[in-house]
Tab-separated table of C-alpha atoms in Angstrom:
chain	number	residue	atom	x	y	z
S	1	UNK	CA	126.298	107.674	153.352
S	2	UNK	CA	127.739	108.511	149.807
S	3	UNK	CA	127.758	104.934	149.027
S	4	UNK	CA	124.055	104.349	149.801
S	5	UNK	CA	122.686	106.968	147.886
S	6	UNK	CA	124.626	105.832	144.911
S	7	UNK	CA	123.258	102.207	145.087
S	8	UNK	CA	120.007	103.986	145.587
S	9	UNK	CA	120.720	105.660	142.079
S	10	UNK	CA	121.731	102.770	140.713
S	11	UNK	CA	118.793	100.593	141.925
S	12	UNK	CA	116.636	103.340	140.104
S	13	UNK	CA	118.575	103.062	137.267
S	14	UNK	CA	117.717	99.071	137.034
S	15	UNK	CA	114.373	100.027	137.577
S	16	UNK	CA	114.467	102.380	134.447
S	17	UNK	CA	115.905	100.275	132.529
S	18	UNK	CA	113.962	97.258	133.139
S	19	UNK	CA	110.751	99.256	132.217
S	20	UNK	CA	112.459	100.825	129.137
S	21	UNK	CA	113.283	97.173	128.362
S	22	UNK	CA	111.175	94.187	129.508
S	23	UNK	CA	107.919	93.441	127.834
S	24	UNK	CA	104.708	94.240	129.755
S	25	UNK	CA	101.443	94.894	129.491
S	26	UNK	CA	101.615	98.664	130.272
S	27	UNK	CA	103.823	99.002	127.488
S	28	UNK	CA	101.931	97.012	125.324
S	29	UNK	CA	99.088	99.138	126.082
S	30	UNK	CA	101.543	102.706	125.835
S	31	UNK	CA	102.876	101.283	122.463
S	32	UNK	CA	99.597	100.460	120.904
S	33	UNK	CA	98.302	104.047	122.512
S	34	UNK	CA	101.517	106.080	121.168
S	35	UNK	CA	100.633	104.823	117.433
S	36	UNK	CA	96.790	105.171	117.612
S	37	UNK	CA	97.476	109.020	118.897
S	38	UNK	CA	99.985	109.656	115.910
S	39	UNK	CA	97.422	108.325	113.509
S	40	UNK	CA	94.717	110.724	114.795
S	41	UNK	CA	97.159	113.250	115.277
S	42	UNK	CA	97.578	112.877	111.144
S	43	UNK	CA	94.343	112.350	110.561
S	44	UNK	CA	92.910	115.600	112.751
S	45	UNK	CA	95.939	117.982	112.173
S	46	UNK	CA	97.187	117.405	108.940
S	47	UNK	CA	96.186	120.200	106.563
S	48	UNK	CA	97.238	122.004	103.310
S	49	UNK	CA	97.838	125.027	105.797
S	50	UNK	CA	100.622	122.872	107.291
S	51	UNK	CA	102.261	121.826	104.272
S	52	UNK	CA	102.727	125.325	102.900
S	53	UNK	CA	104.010	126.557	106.277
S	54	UNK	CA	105.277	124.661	109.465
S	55	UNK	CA	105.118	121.162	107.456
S	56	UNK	CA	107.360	122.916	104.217
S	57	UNK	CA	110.226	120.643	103.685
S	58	UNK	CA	109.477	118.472	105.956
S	59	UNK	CA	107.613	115.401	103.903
S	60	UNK	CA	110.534	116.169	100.910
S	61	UNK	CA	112.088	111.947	100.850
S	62	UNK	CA	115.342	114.160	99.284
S	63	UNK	CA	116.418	117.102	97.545
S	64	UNK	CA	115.049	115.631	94.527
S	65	UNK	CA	111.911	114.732	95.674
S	66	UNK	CA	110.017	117.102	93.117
S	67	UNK	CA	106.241	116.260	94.021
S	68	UNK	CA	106.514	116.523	98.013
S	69	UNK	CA	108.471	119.978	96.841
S	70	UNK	CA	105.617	121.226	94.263
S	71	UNK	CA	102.968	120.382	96.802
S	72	UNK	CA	104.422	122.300	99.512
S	73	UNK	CA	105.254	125.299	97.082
S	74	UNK	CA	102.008	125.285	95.040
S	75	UNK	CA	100.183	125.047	98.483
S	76	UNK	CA	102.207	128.337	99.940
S	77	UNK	CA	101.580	130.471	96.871
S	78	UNK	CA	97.840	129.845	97.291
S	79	UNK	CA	98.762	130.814	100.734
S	80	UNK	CA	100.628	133.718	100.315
S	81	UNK	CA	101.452	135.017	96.945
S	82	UNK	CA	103.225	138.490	97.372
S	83	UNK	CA	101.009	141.541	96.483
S	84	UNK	CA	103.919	142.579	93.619
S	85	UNK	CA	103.976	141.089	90.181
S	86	UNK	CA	105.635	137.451	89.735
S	87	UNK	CA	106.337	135.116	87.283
S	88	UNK	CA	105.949	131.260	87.656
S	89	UNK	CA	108.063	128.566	84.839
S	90	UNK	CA	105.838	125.623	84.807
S	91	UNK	CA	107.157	122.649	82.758
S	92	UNK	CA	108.974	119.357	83.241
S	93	UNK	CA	113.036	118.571	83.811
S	94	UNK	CA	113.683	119.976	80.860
S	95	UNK	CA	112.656	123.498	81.537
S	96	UNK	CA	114.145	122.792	85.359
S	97	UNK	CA	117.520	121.951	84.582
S	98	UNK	CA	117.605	124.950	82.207
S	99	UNK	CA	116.467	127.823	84.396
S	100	UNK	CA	118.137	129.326	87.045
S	101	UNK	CA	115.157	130.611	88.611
S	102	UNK	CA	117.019	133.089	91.431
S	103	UNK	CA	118.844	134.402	88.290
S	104	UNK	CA	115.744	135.114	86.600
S	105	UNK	CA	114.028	136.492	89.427
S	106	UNK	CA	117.535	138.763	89.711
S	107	UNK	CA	117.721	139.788	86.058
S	108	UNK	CA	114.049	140.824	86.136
S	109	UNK	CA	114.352	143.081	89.247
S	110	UNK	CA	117.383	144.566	87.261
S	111	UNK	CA	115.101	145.164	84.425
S	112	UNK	CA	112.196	146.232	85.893
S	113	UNK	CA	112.971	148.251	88.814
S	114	UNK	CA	110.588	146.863	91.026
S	115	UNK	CA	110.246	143.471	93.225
S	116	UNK	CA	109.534	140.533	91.181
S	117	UNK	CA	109.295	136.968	92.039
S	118	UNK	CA	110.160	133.826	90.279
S	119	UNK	CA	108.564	130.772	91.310
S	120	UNK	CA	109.639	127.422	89.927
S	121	UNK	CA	106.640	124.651	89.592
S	122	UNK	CA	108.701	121.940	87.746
S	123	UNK	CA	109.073	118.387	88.151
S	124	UNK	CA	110.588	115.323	86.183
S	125	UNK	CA	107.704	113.822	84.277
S	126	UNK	CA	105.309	116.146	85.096
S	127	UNK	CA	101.744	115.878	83.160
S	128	UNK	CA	100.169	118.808	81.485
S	129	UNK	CA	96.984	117.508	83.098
S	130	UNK	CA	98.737	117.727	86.865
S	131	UNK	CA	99.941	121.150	86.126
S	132	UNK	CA	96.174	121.928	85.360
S	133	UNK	CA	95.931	121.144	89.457
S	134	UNK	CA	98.742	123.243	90.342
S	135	UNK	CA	97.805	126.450	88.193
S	136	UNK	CA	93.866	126.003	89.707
S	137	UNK	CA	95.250	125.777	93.187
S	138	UNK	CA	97.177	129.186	92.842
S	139	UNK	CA	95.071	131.275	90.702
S	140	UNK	CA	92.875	133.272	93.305
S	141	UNK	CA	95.682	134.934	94.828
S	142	UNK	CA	98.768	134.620	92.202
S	143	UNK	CA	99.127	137.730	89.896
S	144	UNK	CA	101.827	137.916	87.172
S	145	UNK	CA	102.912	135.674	84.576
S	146	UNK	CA	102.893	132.199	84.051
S	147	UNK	CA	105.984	130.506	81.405
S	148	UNK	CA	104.386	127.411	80.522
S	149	UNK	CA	106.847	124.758	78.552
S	150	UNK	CA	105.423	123.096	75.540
S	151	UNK	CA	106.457	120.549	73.923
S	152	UNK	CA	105.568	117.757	70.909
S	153	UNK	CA	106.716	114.930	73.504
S	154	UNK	CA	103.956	114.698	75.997
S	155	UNK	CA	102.646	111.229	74.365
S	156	UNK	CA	101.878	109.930	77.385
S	157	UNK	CA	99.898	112.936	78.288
S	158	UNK	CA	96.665	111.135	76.558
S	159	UNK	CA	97.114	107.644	77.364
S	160	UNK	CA	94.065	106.706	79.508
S	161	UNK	CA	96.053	103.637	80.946
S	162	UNK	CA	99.455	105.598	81.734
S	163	UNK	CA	96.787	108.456	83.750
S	164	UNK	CA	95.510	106.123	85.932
S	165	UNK	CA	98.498	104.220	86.606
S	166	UNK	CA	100.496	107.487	87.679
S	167	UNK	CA	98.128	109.897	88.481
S	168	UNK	CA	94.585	108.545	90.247
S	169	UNK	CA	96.534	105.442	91.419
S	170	UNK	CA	98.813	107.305	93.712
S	171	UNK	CA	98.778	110.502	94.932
S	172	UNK	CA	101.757	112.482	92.978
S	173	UNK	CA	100.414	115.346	94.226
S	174	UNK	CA	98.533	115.814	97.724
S	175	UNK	CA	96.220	118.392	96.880
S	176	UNK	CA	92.312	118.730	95.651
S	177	UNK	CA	91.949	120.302	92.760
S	178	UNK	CA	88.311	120.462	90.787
S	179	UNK	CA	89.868	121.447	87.749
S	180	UNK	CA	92.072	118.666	87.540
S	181	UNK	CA	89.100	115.682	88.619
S	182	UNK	CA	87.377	117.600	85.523
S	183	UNK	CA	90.329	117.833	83.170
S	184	UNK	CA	90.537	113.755	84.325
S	185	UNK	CA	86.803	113.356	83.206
S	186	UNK	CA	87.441	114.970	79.791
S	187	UNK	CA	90.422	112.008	79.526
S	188	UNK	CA	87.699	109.362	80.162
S	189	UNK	CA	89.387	108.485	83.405
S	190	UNK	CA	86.672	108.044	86.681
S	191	UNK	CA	88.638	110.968	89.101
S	192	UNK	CA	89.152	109.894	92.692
S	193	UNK	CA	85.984	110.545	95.160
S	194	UNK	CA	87.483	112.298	97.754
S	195	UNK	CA	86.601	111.893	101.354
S	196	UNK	CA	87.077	114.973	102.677
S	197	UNK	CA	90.211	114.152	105.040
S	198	UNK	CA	93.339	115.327	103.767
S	199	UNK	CA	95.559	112.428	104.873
S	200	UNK	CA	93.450	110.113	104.312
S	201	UNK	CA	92.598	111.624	100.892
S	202	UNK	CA	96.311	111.285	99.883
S	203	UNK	CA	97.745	108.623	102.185
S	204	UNK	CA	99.681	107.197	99.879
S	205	UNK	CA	101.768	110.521	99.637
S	206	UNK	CA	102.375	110.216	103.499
S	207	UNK	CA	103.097	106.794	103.740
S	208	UNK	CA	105.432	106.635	101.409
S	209	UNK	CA	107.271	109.594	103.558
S	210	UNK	CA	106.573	108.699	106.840
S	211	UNK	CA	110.628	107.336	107.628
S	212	UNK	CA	111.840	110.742	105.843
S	213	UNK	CA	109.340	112.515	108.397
S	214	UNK	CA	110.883	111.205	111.221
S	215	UNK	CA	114.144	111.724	109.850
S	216	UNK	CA	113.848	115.279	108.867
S	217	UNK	CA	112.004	115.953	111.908
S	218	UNK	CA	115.296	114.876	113.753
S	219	UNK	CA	117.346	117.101	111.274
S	220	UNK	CA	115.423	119.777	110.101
S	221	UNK	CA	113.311	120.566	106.996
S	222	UNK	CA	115.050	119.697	103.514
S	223	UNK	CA	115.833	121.924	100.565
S	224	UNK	CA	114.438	121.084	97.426
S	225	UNK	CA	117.160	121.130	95.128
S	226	UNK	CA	116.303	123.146	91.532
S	227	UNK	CA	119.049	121.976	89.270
S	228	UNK	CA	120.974	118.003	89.557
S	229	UNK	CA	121.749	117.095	85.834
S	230	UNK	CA	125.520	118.115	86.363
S	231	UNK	CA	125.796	115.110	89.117
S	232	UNK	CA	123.929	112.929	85.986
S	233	UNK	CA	126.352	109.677	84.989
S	234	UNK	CA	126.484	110.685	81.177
S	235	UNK	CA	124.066	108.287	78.906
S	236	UNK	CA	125.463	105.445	77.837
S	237	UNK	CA	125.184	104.388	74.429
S	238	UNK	CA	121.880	102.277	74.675
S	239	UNK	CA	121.034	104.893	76.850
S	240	UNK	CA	120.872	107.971	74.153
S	241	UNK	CA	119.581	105.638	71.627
S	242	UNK	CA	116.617	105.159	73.493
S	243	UNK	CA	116.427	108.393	74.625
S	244	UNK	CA	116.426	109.641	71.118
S	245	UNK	CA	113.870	107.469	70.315
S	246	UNK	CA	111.617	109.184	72.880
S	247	UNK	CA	112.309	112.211	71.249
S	248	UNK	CA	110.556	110.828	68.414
S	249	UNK	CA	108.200	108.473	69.389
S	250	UNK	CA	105.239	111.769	69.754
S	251	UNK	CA	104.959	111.586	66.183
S	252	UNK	CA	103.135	108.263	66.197
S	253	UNK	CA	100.232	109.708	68.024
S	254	UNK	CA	100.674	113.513	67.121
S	255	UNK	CA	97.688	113.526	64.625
S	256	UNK	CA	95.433	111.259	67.159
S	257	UNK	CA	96.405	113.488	70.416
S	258	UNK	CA	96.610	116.741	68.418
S	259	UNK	CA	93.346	118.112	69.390
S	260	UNK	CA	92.865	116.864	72.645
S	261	UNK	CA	96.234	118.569	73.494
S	262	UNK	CA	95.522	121.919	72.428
S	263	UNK	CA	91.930	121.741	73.972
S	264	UNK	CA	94.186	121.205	77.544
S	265	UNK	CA	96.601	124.104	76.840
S	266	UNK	CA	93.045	126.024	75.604
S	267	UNK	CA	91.219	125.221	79.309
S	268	UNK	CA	94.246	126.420	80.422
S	269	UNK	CA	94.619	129.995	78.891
S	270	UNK	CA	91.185	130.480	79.643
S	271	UNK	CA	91.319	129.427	83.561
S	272	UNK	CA	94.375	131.988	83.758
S	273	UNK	CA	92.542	134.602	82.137
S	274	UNK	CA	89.594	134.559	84.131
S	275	UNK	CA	91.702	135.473	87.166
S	276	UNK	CA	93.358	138.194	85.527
S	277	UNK	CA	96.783	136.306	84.931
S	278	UNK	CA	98.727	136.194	81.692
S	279	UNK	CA	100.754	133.126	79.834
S	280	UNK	CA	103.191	132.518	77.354
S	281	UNK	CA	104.265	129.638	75.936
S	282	UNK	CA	107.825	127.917	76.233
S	283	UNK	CA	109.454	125.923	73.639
S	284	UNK	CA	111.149	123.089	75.083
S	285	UNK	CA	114.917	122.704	74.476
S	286	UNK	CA	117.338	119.841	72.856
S	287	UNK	CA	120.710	119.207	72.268
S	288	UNK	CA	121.923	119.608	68.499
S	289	UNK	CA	123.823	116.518	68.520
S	290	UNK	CA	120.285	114.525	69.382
S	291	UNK	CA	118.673	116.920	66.819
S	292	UNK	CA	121.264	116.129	63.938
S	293	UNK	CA	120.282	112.812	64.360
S	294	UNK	CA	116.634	113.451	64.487
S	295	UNK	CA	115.903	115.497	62.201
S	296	UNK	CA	118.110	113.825	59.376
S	297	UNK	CA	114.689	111.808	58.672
S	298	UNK	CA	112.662	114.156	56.301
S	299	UNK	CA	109.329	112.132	58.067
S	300	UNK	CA	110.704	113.490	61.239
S	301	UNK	CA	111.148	117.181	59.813
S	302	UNK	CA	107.857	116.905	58.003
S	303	UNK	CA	105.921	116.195	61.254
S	304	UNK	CA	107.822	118.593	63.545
S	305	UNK	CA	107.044	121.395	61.075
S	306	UNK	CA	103.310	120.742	61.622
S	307	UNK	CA	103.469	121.085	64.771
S	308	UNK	CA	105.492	124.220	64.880
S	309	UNK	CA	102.652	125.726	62.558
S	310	UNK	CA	100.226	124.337	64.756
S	311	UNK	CA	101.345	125.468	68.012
S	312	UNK	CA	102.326	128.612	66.380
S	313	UNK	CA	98.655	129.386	65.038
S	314	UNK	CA	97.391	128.006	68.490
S	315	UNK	CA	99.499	130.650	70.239
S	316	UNK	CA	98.308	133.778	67.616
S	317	UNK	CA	94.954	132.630	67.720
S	318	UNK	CA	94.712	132.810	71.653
S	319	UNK	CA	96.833	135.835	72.128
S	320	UNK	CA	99.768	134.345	73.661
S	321	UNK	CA	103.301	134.715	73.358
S	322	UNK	CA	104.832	131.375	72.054
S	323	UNK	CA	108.428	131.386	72.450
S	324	UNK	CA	111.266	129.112	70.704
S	325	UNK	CA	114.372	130.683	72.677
S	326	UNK	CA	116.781	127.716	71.698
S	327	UNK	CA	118.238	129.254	68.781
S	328	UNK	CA	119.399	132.262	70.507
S	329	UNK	CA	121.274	130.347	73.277
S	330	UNK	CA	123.755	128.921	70.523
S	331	UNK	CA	123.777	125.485	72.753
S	332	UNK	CA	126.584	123.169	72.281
S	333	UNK	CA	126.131	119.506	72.365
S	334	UNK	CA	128.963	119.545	75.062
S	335	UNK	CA	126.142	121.913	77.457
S	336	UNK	CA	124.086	118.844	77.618
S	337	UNK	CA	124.071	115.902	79.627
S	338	UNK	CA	121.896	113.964	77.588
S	339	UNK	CA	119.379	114.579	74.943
S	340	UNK	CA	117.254	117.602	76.638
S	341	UNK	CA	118.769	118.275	79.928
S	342	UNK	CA	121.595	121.075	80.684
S	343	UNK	CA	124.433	120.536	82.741
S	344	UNK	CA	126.681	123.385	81.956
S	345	UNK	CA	126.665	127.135	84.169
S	346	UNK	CA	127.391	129.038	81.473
S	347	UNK	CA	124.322	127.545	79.205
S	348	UNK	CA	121.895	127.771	81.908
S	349	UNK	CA	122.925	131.438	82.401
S	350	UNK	CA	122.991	132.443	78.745
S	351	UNK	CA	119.290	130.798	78.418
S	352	UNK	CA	117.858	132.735	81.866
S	353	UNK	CA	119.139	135.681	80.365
S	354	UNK	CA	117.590	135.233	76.838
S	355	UNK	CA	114.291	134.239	78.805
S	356	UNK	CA	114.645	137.332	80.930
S	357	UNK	CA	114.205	139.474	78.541
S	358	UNK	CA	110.816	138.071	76.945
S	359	UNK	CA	109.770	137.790	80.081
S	360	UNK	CA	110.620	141.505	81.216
S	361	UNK	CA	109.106	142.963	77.737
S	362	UNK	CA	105.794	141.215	78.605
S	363	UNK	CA	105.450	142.444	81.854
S	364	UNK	CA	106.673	146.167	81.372
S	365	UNK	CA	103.753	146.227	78.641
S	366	UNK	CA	101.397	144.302	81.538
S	367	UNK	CA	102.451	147.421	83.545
S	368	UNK	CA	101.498	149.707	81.618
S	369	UNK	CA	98.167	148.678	80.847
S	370	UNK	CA	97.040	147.675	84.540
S	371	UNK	CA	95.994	150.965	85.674
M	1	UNK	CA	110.487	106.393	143.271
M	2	UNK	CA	110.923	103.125	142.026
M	3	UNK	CA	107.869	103.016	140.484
M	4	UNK	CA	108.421	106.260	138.809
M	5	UNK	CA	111.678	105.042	137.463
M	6	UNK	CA	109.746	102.212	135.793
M	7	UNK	CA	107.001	104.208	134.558
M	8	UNK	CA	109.545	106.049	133.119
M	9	UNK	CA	111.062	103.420	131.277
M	10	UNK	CA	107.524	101.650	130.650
M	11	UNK	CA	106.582	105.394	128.903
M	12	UNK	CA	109.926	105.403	126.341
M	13	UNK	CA	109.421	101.847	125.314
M	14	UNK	CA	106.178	102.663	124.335
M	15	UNK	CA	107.333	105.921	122.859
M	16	UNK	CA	109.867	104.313	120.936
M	17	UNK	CA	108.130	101.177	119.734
M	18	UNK	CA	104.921	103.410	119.337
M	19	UNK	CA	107.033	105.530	116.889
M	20	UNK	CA	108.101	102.487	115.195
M	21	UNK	CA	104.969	100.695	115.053
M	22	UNK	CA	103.066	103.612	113.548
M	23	UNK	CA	105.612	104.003	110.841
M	24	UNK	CA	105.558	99.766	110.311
M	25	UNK	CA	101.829	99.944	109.465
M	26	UNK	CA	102.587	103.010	107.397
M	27	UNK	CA	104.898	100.875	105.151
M	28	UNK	CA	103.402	97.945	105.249
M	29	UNK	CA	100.019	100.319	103.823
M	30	UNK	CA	102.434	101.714	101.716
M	31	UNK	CA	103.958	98.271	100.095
M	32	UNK	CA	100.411	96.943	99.620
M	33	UNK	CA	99.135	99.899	98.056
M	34	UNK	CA	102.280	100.355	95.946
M	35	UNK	CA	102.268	103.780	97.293
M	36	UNK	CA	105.503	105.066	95.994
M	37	UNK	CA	108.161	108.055	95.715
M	38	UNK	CA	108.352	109.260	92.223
M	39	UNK	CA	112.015	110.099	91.677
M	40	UNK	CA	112.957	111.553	88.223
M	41	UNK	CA	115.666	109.419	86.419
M	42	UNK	CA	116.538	110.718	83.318
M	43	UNK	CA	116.873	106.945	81.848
């Protein structure tokens, strides 16, 4: 008796497995079915409403996959931006590996006496044009402040071959943004026409995450990770030659870009303003090792002085703070990894704190206008 | 019950190579389209 119903298991068993295994037309058909419902399934229930929420994390390649993270993020404070004042520090690696934004958000509440959140919007590489997108996408419901970094550097901000190449050729960022296909316009590059489906509008942003999906769906969302420069292999020699040469190469173009840039940072002051939020700008930061080097050229000092009175009279003449914290931090070249990215606690603390402050004098004042 | 047991195989292969199929195409779109991950490296 016991013996017949186990060969009757194990006859079921072959059975199993020589569905789950042999080829056949059903499971031609099934397989063929199975990927035609995912793609509709994308296609039909993929939204910007899933991103910021149930989707958050889950389209992140790695913890240092900044553009999955600052689509999700950007995408949830349009969603649901707290009713308090916050504070958002746009900008690109160099401003993220030097702000410790749960510090910041800490110091402020310290400060202040009252909730206050910091949001971080920074990526490695990130265009000033892109972060046009991400400051029209949150603007409706965001109130606060918004820390924008500047910097002479952004070269490749205004080459028309670089924009399409990295931005309208892929999608960096999967979200629509008007502003941004107008800002593209004003840069003489054709913005994309969008179809009106979100994954197909940005399919190469899901594609290129499709094996992290499954993975993370098996393992659960991922963490965007803030700060990575410490786990940085230092530069090698060619390395922070050419690195320092970056640091210089703006000033080829400085003269030829110069207007074009400020009429970005401009559109962007105004597009703040008209949704009652306030901006100040951030100085980017480098180490004094790369800027002994630098700056021992007196065409070099010459140049970088212009711009300092430029973005200085730029600030004054728009009403906005413009803020050049570096000096106060007292860096060390041995708090640096490279040429402008922190590595060391300590530096990244002293800066937050120094930033905390300008930030928490601006907003008292805010706070005591805003009836 | 046999036939259930197969079915039941017959509906994870599909599953399975469904899965995999889907995400094929999606990397094969994906290579063509030089849809890529944009990872910062410092150098």
């Amino acid at each position: 008796m016991e013996k017949g119903f186990l060969n009757r298991w194990r006859e079921l068993g072959h059975d199993f497995l020589d569905g789950a295994t042999k080829p056949s037309l059903p499971a031609l058909l099934g397989t063929l079915g199975v990927a035609s419902t995912l793609f509709l399934l994308f296609v039909t229930l993929l939204t910007p409403d899933i991103m910021a929420t149930k989707g958050y994390g889950y389209f992140f390649d790695s913890p240092i996959d900044d553009y999955a993270y600052l689509t999700s993020e950007t995408l949830r404070i349009s969603k649901t931006a707290p009713p308090h004042p916050s504070i958002i520090l746009m900008g690109a690696s160099n401003i993220q590996e030097a702000v410790y934004a749960k510090y910041l958000e800490k110091q402020l509440q310290e400060k202040l006496k009252q909730p206050i959140t910091v949001y971080k919007l920074t990526a490695g590489g990130l265009f000033l044009r892109e972060q046009i997108c991400l400051l029209d996408k949150i603007r409706n419901r965001f109130q606060g402040i918004v820390v924008l970094q500047v910097t002479p550097t952004r070269r490749l901000a205004f080459d028309r071959g670089h924009l399409i190449e990295n931005i309208t050729g892929h999608s960096r960022l999967a979200m629509y943004c008007p502003k941004f296909d107008e800002e593209m316009r004003l840069a003489g590059v054709e913005p994309v026409k969008w179809k009106g489906n979100y994954f197909l509008d940005h399919y190469k942003f899901f594609m290129a995450r499709l094996p992290a999906l499954l993975k993370n769906i098996v393992t659960g969302p991922v963490q965007w990770s803030p700060q990575n420069a410490e786990d940085w292999r230092p530069p090698t020699k060619k390395q922070w030659e050419r690195s320092l040469k970056t640091l210089v190469q703006w000033q080829e173009t400085y003269h030829e870009n110069r207007d074009a840039n400020f009429g970005v940072y401009k559109r962007l002051v105004q597009l703040l303003r008209e949704n009652g939020i306030e901006i100040a700008f951030l100085e980017g930061i480098r180490n004094p090792a790369a800027e002994s080097i630098i700056f021992a050229k007196s065409s070099v000092v010459k140049i970088y002085n212009e711009y300092q009175s430029d973005v200085t009279k730029f600030a004054q003449n728009m009403k906005v703070p413009y803020w050049n914290l570096a000096k106060f931090a007292n860096f060390k070249p041995e708090d640096f990894i490279d040429h402008i990215h922190l590595k060391r606690r300590e530096a990244r603390h002293r800066y937050t704190e120094i930033l905390a402050i300008r930030i928490a004098d601006m907003l008292s004042k805010q706070l005591k206008e805003s009836p | 019950m046999k036939k259930i047991a197969r079915l039941l195989g017959i509906t994870l292969q599909a599953l399975v190579l469904g899965i995999l199929l889907f995400i094929a195409i999606g990397q094969l779109v994906a290579l063509e389209t030089d849809a890529r991950i944009f990872l910062y490296q410092a150098f």
